[in-house]
Short mmCIF file of C-alpha atoms in Angstrom, two decimals:
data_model
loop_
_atom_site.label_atom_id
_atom_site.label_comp_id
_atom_site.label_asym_id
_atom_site.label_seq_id
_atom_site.Cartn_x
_atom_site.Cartn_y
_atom_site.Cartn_z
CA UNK A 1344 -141.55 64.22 54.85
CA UNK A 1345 -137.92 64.78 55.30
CA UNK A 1346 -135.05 62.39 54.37
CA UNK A 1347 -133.29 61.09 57.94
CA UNK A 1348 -130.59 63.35 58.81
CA UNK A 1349 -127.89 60.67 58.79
CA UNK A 1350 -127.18 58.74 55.56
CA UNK A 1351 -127.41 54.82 57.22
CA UNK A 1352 -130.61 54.56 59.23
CA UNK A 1353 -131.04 51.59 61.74
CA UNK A 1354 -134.27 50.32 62.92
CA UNK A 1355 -134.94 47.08 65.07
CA UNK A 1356 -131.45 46.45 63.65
CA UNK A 1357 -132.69 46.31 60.53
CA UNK A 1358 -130.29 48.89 58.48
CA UNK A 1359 -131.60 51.47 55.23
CA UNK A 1360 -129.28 53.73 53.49
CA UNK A 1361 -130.70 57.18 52.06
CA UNK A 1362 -130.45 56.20 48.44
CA UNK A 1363 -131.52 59.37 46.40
CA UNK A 1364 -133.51 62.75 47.88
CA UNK A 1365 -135.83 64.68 45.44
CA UNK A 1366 -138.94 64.28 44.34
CA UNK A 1367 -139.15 60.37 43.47
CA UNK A 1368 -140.55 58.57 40.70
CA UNK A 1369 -139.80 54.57 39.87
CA UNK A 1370 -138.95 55.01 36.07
CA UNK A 1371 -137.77 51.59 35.40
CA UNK A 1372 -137.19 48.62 37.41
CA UNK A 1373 -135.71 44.49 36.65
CA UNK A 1374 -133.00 42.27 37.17
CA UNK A 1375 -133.79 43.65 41.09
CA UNK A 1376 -133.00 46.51 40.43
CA UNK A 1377 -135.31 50.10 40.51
CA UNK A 1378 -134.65 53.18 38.46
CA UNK A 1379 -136.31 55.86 40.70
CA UNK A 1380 -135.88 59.10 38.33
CA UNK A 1381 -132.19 58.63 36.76
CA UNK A 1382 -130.40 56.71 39.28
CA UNK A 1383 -130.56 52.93 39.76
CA UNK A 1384 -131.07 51.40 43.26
CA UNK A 1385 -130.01 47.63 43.56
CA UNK A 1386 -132.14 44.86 45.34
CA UNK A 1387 -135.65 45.92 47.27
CA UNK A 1388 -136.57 49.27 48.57
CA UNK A 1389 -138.67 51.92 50.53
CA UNK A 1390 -140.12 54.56 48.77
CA UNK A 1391 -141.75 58.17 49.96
CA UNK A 1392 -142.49 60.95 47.70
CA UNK A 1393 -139.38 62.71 49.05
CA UNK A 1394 -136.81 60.03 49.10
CA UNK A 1395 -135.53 56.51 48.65
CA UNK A 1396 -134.18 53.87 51.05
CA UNK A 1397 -132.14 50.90 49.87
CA UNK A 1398 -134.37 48.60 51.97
CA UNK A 1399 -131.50 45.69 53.15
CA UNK A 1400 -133.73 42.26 52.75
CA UNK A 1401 -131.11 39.79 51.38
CA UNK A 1402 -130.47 38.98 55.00
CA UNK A 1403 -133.14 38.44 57.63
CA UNK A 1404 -132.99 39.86 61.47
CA UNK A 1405 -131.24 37.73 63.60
CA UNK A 1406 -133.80 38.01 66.61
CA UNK A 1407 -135.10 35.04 68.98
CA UNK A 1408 -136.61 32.66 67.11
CA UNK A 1409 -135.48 32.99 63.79
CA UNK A 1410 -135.82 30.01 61.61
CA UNK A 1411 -132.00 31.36 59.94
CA UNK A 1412 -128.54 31.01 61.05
CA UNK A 1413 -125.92 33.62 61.42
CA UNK A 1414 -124.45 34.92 58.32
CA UNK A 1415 -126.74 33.02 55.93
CA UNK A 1416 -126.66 35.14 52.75
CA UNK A 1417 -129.50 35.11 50.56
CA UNK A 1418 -128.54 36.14 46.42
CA UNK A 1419 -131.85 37.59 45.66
CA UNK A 1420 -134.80 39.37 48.20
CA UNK A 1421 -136.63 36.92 49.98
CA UNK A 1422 -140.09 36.18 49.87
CA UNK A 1423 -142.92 38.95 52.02
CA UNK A 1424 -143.67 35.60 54.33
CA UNK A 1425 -140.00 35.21 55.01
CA UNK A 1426 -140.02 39.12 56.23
CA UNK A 1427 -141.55 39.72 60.44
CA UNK A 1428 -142.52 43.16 61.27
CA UNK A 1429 -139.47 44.66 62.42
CA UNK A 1430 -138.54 44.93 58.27
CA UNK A 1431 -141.58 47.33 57.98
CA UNK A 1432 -140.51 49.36 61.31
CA UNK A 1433 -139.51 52.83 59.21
CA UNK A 1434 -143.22 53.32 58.92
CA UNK A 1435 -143.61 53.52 62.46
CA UNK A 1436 -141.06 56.71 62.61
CA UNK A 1437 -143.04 59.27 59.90
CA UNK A 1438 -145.22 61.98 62.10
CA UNK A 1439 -147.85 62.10 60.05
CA UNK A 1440 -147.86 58.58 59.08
CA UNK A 1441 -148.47 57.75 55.40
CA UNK A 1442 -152.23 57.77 54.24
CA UNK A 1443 -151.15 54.57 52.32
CA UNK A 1444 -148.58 51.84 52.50
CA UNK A 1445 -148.06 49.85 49.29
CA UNK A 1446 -145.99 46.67 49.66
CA UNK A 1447 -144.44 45.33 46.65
CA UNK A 1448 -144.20 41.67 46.61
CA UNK A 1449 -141.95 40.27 43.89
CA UNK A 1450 -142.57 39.31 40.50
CA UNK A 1451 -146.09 38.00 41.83
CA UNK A 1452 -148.58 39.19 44.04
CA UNK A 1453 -148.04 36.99 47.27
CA UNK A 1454 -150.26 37.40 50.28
CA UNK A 1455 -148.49 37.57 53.62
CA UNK A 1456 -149.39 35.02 56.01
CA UNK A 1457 -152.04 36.27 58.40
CA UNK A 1458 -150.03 36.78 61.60
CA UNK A 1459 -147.99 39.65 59.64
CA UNK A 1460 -150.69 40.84 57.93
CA UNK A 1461 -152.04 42.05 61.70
CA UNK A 1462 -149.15 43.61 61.98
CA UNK A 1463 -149.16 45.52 59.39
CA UNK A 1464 -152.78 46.87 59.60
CA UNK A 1465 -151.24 48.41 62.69
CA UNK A 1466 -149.01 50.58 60.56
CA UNK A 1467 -152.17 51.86 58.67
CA UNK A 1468 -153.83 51.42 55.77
CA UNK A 1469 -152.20 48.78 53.44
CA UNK A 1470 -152.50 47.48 49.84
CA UNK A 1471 -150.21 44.33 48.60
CA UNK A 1472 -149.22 44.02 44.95
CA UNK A 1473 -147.09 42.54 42.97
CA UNK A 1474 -144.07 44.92 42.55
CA UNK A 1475 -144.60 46.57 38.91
CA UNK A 1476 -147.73 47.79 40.16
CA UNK A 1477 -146.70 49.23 43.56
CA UNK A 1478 -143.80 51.27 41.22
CA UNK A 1479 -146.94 52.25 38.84
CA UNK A 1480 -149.68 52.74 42.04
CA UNK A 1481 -147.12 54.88 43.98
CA UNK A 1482 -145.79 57.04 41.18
CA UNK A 1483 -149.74 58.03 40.33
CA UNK A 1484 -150.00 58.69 43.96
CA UNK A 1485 -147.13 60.48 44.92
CA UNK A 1486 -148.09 62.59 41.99
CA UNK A 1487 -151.35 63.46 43.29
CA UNK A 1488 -149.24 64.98 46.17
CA UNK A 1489 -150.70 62.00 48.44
CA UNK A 1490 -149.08 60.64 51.23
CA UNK A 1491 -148.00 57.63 50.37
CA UNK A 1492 -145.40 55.19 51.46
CA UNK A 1493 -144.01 51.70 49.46
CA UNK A 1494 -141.66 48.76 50.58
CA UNK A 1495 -141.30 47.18 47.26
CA UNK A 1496 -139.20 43.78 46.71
CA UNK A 1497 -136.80 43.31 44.09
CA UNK A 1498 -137.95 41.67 40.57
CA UNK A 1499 -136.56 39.74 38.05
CA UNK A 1500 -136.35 41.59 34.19
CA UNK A 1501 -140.19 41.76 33.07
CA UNK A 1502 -139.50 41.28 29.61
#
């Protein structure tokens, strides 16, 4: 896969910014915060073996519906069952689509709540883990040259 042409990418108004280009491996990660090879990333992001996305989660869509108001800031990534769909949307884009989609749910593995989880099957194949081992699962597959995809939220230091 290639990164998007443009720097900022928007998707069901949900916005990403091309963080780093290369070949990508998570190196280090706390404090939400990733190391992917020697550059740091703040809060949650999207991973492919090709490039990094700083994946904006601090602030939810503001579609129909939505249980938060306008401008309500959050300090650190939410929770997977405060995400919807539209947050996993860059997965619909890649032609061909990743054989694998980890998500990367915090500090803890946290299952998201069934309606979601649909959704996401429709994306393809997922696994959900807590975040140190989506950064360990998708560096061993990216390095097998597989195509794999993460969204992986933002932890706390592990130490």
């Amino acid at each position: 896969w290639q990164p998007p042409a443009e720097k900022s990418v928007s998707i069901e108004d949900n916005s990403l910014t091309v963080a780093a280009q290369g070949s990508m491996t998570v190196t280090g990660w706390g404090h939400y915060k990733f190391k992917i090879n020697e550059d740091f990333v703040l809060g949650s992001v999207i991973i492919f073996p090709t490039f990094v996305l700083s994946w904006n989660i601090n602030v939810p869509p503001q579609n129909e519906g939505s249980q938060y108001k306008p401008n309500e800031k959050f300090e650190y990534p939410m929770s997977i069952n405060e995400l919807d769909i539209d947050h996993f949307r860059i997965f619909d884009v890649f032609r061909p689509p990743p054989e694998l989609i980890i998500i990367g749910t915090g500090a803890k593995i946290e299952y998201p709540r069934k309606e979601l989880l649909k959704e996401l099957r429709k994306l393809g194949n997922i696994e959900i883990m807590d975040s140190v081992n989506a950064c360990a699962t998708f560096n061993m597959l990216s390095q097998e040259e597989r195509r794999v995809a993460a969204a992986i939220i933002g932890i706390p230091d592990t130490r």
